[in-house]
Each structure stands twice: as structure tokens, then as C-alpha cells.
PDB file of C-alpha atoms in Angstrom:
ATOM      1  CA  MET P   1       1.016 -25.478   3.819  1.00  0.00           C
ATOM      2  CA  VAL P   2      -1.492 -25.991   1.407  1.00  0.00           C
ATOM      3  CA  ILE P   3      -2.380 -22.938  -0.938  1.00  0.00           C
ATOM      4  CA  GLN P   4      -6.271 -22.099  -0.738  1.00  0.00           C
ATOM      5  CA  SER P   5      -7.217 -21.224  -3.907  1.00  0.00           C
ATOM      6  CA  ARG P   6     -10.575 -19.237  -2.669  1.00  0.00           C
ATOM      7  CA  ASN P   7      -8.242 -17.002  -0.120  1.00  0.00           C
ATOM      8  CA  VAL P   8      -5.586 -16.327  -2.868  1.00  0.00           C
ATOM      9  CA  ARG P   9      -8.229 -15.820  -5.928  1.00  0.00           C
ATOM     10  CA  GLU P  10      -9.925 -13.069  -3.503  1.00  0.00           C
ATOM     11  CA  LEU P  11      -6.991 -11.246  -2.265  1.00  0.00           C
ATOM     12  CA  LEU P  12      -5.720 -11.287  -6.150  1.00  0.00           C
ATOM     13  CA  HIS P  13      -9.213  -9.834  -6.898  1.00  0.00           C
ATOM     14  CA  THR P  14      -8.981  -7.151  -3.781  1.00  0.00           C
ATOM     15  CA  LEU P  15      -5.044  -6.428  -6.077  1.00  0.00           C
ATOM     16  CA  LEU P  16      -7.176  -4.996  -8.916  1.00  0.00           C
ATOM     17  CA  LYS P  17      -8.417  -2.232  -7.433  1.00  0.00           C
ATOM     18  CA  PRO P  18      -7.980   1.165  -9.048  1.00  0.00           C
ATOM     19  CA  VAL P  19      -5.692   3.749  -7.302  1.00  0.00           C
ATOM     20  CA  HIS P  20      -7.169   6.919  -5.748  1.00  0.00           C
ATOM     21  CA  ILE P  21      -4.890   9.796  -5.074  1.00  0.00           C
ATOM     22  CA  ASP P  22      -7.041  12.833  -3.890  1.00  0.00           C
ATOM     23  CA  ALA P  23      -4.881  15.179  -3.485  1.00  0.00           C
ATOM     24  CA  VAL P  24      -4.064  15.290  -6.786  1.00  0.00           C
ATOM     25  CA  SER P  25      -7.624  14.205  -8.547  1.00  0.00           C
ATOM     26  CA  PHE P  26      -6.001  11.251 -10.076  1.00  0.00           C
ATOM     27  CA  THR P  27      -7.444   7.720 -10.660  1.00  0.00           C
ATOM     28  CA  THR P  28      -5.993   4.718 -12.065  1.00  0.00           C
ATOM     29  CA  SER P  29      -8.097   1.841 -14.177  1.00  0.00           C
ATOM     30  CA  PRO P  30      -8.079  -0.978 -12.537  1.00  0.00           C
ATOM     31  CA  LEU P  31      -4.986  -3.730 -12.885  1.00  0.00           C
ATOM     32  CA  GLN P  32      -6.144  -5.951 -15.785  1.00  0.00           C
ATOM     33  CA  SER P  33      -4.641  -9.178 -14.180  1.00  0.00           C
ATOM     34  CA  ALA P  34      -3.238 -10.032 -10.830  1.00  0.00           C
ATOM     35  CA  VAL P  35      -1.577 -13.600 -11.232  1.00  0.00           C
ATOM     36  CA  LEU P  36       0.277 -15.713  -8.982  1.00  0.00           C
ATOM     37  CA  LEU P  37       2.628 -17.852 -10.741  1.00  0.00           C
ATOM     38  CA  ALA P  38       5.403 -20.767 -10.134  1.00  0.00           C
ATOM     39  CA  SER P  39       9.160 -19.185  -9.715  1.00  0.00           C
ATOM     40  CA  THR P  40      10.235 -22.611 -11.624  1.00  0.00           C
ATOM     41  CA  ASN P  41       8.292 -22.914 -14.455  1.00  0.00           C
ATOM     42  CA  GLY P  42       5.873 -20.291 -14.774  1.00  0.00           C
ATOM     43  CA  SER P  43       2.906 -21.836 -14.535  1.00  0.00           C
ATOM     44  CA  VAL P  44      -0.280 -20.188 -13.156  1.00  0.00           C
ATOM     45  CA  ILE P  45      -1.346 -21.164  -9.841  1.00  0.00           C
ATOM     46  CA  SER P  46      -4.295 -18.298  -9.677  1.00  0.00           C
ATOM     47  CA  PHE P  47      -5.055 -15.669 -11.365  1.00  0.00           C
ATOM     48  CA  ALA P  48      -7.736 -12.847 -11.342  1.00  0.00           C
ATOM     49  CA  SER P  49      -9.026  -9.821 -14.012  1.00  0.00           C
ATOM     50  CA  SER P  50     -10.764  -7.252 -13.889  1.00  0.00           C
ATOM     51  CA  ASP P  51     -14.245  -6.744 -15.580  1.00  0.00           C
ATOM     52  CA  THR P  52     -12.858  -4.638 -18.306  1.00  0.00           C
ATOM     53  CA  THR P  53     -10.649  -7.739 -19.608  1.00  0.00           C
ATOM     54  CA  LYS P  54     -13.033 -10.708 -21.136  1.00  0.00           C
ATOM     55  CA  GLN P  55     -12.901 -13.959 -19.507  1.00  0.00           C
ATOM     56  CA  ASP P  56     -12.712 -16.046 -22.677  1.00  0.00           C
ATOM     57  CA  ASN P  57     -10.491 -18.918 -23.420  1.00  0.00           C
ATOM     58  CA  HIS P  58      -8.499 -16.491 -25.992  1.00  0.00           C
ATOM     59  CA  SER P  59      -7.845 -14.383 -23.202  1.00  0.00           C
ATOM     60  CA  VAL P  60      -6.971 -16.872 -20.627  1.00  0.00           C
ATOM     61  CA  ASN P  61      -4.315 -18.339 -23.232  1.00  0.00           C
ATOM     62  CA  ASN P  62      -2.822 -14.910 -23.483  1.00  0.00           C
ATOM     63  CA  LEU P  63      -2.353 -14.283 -19.877  1.00  0.00           C
ATOM     64  CA  LYS P  64      -0.588 -17.862 -19.317  1.00  0.00           C
ATOM     65  CA  MET P  65       1.683 -16.594 -22.660  1.00  0.00           C
ATOM     66  CA  MET P  66       2.212 -13.391 -20.651  1.00  0.00           C
ATOM     67  CA  SER P  67       3.119 -15.165 -17.716  1.00  0.00           C
ATOM     68  CA  LEU P  68       5.798 -17.274 -19.384  1.00  0.00           C
ATOM     69  CA  LEU P  69       7.146 -14.786 -20.820  1.00  0.00           C
ATOM     70  CA  ILE P  70       7.654 -12.800 -17.608  1.00  0.00           C
ATOM     71  CA  ARG P  71       8.637 -15.356 -15.966  1.00  0.00           C
ATOM     72  CA  ASP P  72      11.618 -16.204 -18.328  1.00  0.00           C
ATOM     73  CA  LYS P  73      12.510 -12.414 -18.179  1.00  0.00           C
ATOM     74  CA  TRP P  74      12.493 -12.505 -14.820  1.00  0.00           C
ATOM     75  CA  ALA P  75      14.792 -15.469 -14.464  1.00  0.00           C
ATOM     76  CA  VAL P  76      17.274 -13.673 -16.581  1.00  0.00           C
ATOM     77  CA  ASP P  77      17.230 -10.417 -14.965  1.00  0.00           C
ATOM     78  CA  GLU P  78      17.513 -12.322 -11.747  1.00  0.00           C
ATOM     79  CA  SER P  79      20.789 -14.315 -12.702  1.00  0.00           C
ATOM     80  CA  LEU P  80      22.243 -10.836 -13.596  1.00  0.00           C
ATOM     81  CA  VAL P  81      23.762  -8.828 -10.873  1.00  0.00           C
ATOM     82  CA  GLY P  82      23.455  -5.069 -11.242  1.00  0.00           C
ATOM     83  CA  GLU P  83      23.530  -5.320 -15.430  1.00  0.00           C
ATOM     84  CA  GLN P  84      19.130  -4.463 -14.764  1.00  0.00           C
ATOM     85  CA  THR P  85      17.216  -1.733 -13.319  1.00  0.00           C
ATOM     86  CA  ARG P  86      15.652  -3.240 -10.623  1.00  0.00           C
ATOM     87  CA  TYR P  87      13.948  -1.591  -7.694  1.00  0.00           C
ATOM     88  CA  ARG P  88      15.117  -3.930  -4.210  1.00  0.00           C
ATOM     89  CA  HIS P  89      12.164  -3.880  -1.497  1.00  0.00           C
ATOM     90  CA  LYS P  90      13.339  -4.386   1.952  1.00  0.00           C
ATOM     91  CA  ILE P  91      10.146  -6.129   4.140  1.00  0.00           C
ATOM     92  CA  GLU P  92      10.690  -6.585   7.775  1.00  0.00           C
ATOM     93  CA  SER P  93       9.688  -9.943   9.310  1.00  0.00           C
ATOM     94  CA  GLN P  94       8.065 -10.997  12.161  1.00  0.00           C
ATOM     95  CA  ASP P  95      11.322 -12.286  13.682  1.00  0.00           C
ATOM     96  CA  ASN P  96      13.288  -9.188  12.933  1.00  0.00           C
ATOM     97  CA  GLU P  97      14.765 -10.772  10.267  1.00  0.00           C
ATOM     98  CA  ASN P  98      15.320  -8.495   6.683  1.00  0.00           C
ATOM     99  CA  LEU P  99      14.058  -9.985   3.609  1.00  0.00           C
ATOM    100  CA  PHE P 100      14.455  -8.774   0.513  1.00  0.00           C
ATOM    101  CA  SER P 101      12.566  -8.846  -2.657  1.00  0.00           C
ATOM    102  CA  ASP P 102      13.190  -7.559  -6.403  1.00  0.00           C
ATOM    103  CA  ILE P 103      10.628  -5.723  -8.018  1.00  0.00           C
ATOM    104  CA  TYR P 104      10.949  -5.343 -11.759  1.00  0.00           C
ATOM    105  CA  THR P 105       8.637  -3.533 -14.576  1.00  0.00           C
ATOM    106  CA  TYR P 106       8.584  -4.588 -17.784  1.00  0.00           C
ATOM    107  CA  GLU P 107       6.756  -3.212 -20.950  1.00  0.00           C
ATOM    108  CA  ILE P 108       5.252  -6.111 -22.787  1.00  0.00           C
ATOM    109  CA  GLU P 109       3.202  -5.628 -26.125  1.00  0.00           C
ATOM    110  CA  ASP P 110       0.791  -2.346 -24.982  1.00  0.00           C
ATOM    111  CA  LEU P 111       0.745  -3.511 -21.180  1.00  0.00           C
ATOM    112  CA  HIS P 112       2.969  -2.518 -18.081  1.00  0.00           C
ATOM    113  CA  ALA P 113       3.746  -5.468 -16.032  1.00  0.00           C
ATOM    114  CA  CYS P 114       5.347  -5.857 -12.712  1.00  0.00           C
ATOM    115  CA  VAL P 115       6.567  -9.191 -11.343  1.00  0.00           C
ATOM    116  CA  ALA P 116       7.924  -9.520  -7.771  1.00  0.00           C
ATOM    117  CA  GLN P 117       9.294 -13.067  -5.921  1.00  0.00           C
ATOM    118  CA  ILE P 118       7.340 -13.683  -2.865  1.00  0.00           C
ATOM    119  CA  PRO P 119      10.411 -13.231  -0.194  1.00  0.00           C
ATOM    120  CA  GLN P 120      11.904 -16.812   0.340  1.00  0.00           C
ATOM    121  CA  SER P 121       9.164 -18.776  -1.867  1.00  0.00           C
ATOM    122  CA  GLU P 122       8.742 -20.553  -4.944  1.00  0.00           C
ATOM    123  CA  LEU P 123       6.263 -18.293  -6.364  1.00  0.00           C
ATOM    124  CA  LEU P 124       6.339 -14.796  -8.027  1.00  0.00           C
ATOM    125  CA  LEU P 125       3.165 -12.098  -7.524  1.00  0.00           C
ATOM    126  CA  LEU P 126       2.481 -10.663 -11.291  1.00  0.00           C
ATOM    127  CA  PHE P 127       0.611  -7.635 -12.289  1.00  0.00           C
ATOM    128  CA  ILE P 128      -0.422  -6.281 -16.009  1.00  0.00           C
ATOM    129  CA  ALA P 129      -1.646  -3.095 -16.786  1.00  0.00           C
ATOM    130  CA  GLU P 130      -2.490  -0.792 -19.276  1.00  0.00           C
ATOM    131  CA  THR P 131       0.374   1.359 -20.820  1.00  0.00           C
ATOM    132  CA  GLY P 132      -0.933   4.282 -19.384  1.00  0.00           C
ATOM    133  CA  TYR P 133      -0.641   2.652 -15.717  1.00  0.00           C
ATOM    134  CA  PRO P 134       2.701   4.581 -14.043  1.00  0.00           C
ATOM    135  CA  TYR P 135       4.912   2.154 -13.129  1.00  0.00           C
ATOM    136  CA  GLY P 136       6.004   4.022  -9.437  1.00  0.00           C
ATOM    137  CA  LEU P 137       2.615   2.913  -8.413  1.00  0.00           C
ATOM    138  CA  LEU P 138       2.723  -0.711  -9.916  1.00  0.00           C
ATOM    139  CA  LYS P 139       5.501  -0.863  -7.630  1.00  0.00           C
ATOM    140  CA  LEU P 140       3.804   1.042  -4.830  1.00  0.00           C
ATOM    141  CA  LYS P 141       1.135  -1.310  -5.281  1.00  0.00           C
ATOM    142  CA  MET P 142       3.560  -4.514  -5.479  1.00  0.00           C
ATOM    143  CA  GLN P 143       5.427  -3.765  -2.359  1.00  0.00           C
ATOM    144  CA  ASN P 144       1.909  -3.495  -0.420  1.00  0.00           C
ATOM    145  CA  ALA P 145       0.718  -6.834  -1.817  1.00  0.00           C
ATOM    146  CA  LEU P 146       4.271  -8.835  -0.590  1.00  0.00           C
ATOM    147  CA  LEU P 147       3.322  -7.715   3.138  1.00  0.00           C
ATOM    148  CA  ALA P 148      -0.260  -9.236   2.205  1.00  0.00           C
ATOM    149  CA  PHE P 149       1.020 -12.898   0.551  1.00  0.00           C
ATOM    150  CA  LYS P 150       3.536 -12.818   4.191  1.00  0.00           C
ATOM    151  CA  ASP P 151       1.718 -16.196   4.777  1.00  0.00           C
ATOM    152  CA  MET P 152       3.092 -17.296   1.825  1.00  0.00           C
ATOM    153  CA  TYR P 153       6.669 -16.568   2.291  1.00  0.00           C
ATOM    154  CA  GLY P 154       8.956 -19.236   2.137  1.00  0.00           C
ATOM    155  CA  TYR P 155       6.282 -21.478   0.452  1.00  0.00           C
ATOM    156  CA  LYS P 156       7.729 -24.372  -1.647  1.00  0.00           C
ATOM    157  CA  LEU P 157       6.155 -25.882  -4.557  1.00  0.00           C
ATOM    158  CA  GLY P 158       5.616 -29.970  -4.803  1.00  0.00           C
TER     159      GLY P 158
END
């Protein structure tokens, strides 16, 4: 399977949209960035950033550095059993087989980050949001995003 860059980028761009909760008249800001990266080495495969994030070389370099930092933190936390707070998300596959993905949230500099591995793959999905973005909404957004990436379950790089 080959990753279709345009399709992935469009999906990542869609994930940036703000969350509206009508029942309590609450709207989040859009995510700053949504990134698909390699779990093996942290390289950015594809990304989308909101209009509020300038697309200059400096911000792209910052995104790459944050992606590497989060990937390293994720790798350490994955190796620790029960010592790190994580949200274990169960996903039912088409084969009626249960798949799991651990969702982690981090605070990095003045931003909130949420990362999860696409089930059985070598890919990570990373969201970067402003400090005011609630962690719970990041987790819910990640749960739904993992379902949107179901065609990439089991994807191996190289």
C-alpha cells in the first residue's frame, strides 16, 4: 500500500477544525497542527497547520523538532508498563477483532499535544493545540481520527 499524500493531507487538514458544543455554547480554537509521523524515527510524513500558524521555514522546523520530541517521549512511555497515564482506546475492526491504541497527552512549552499510534502500524498521529484546548477534547478528537485512518491500520514503512 502506498500513502497517497494528497488524501492524507486533506484528512489532516479536516482534523484541524474547531470543536463546537452547542449544549454549553463552547467552541475551541482550531488545532495548530495535525501530523502523521513515523513511529520508528519521528520523521514527518505529512502535516497540516491551521491558518493561524504561519507557514514559514521557522515554524516548519519547530514542527519537526516537536514531532521528534513527542515521538521520543511516546517511545519511552510505551516501554513503561502502568507507570504512565495513558488512555487505552479499543477499536473494533471489520474482522470483529479488537485493536487497541494508547492515547497520550503532553504539555510541551506553551502547547498541548496528543499522540497515538495508528493500530498495528509504524505511524503516529499527532495533534498540537494551544494551551487552552482541553485534553479531554483532544482525546475524543484522536479517537475519531483513528477511525478515519482505518485504511492505514497495519501499515509498515519501507
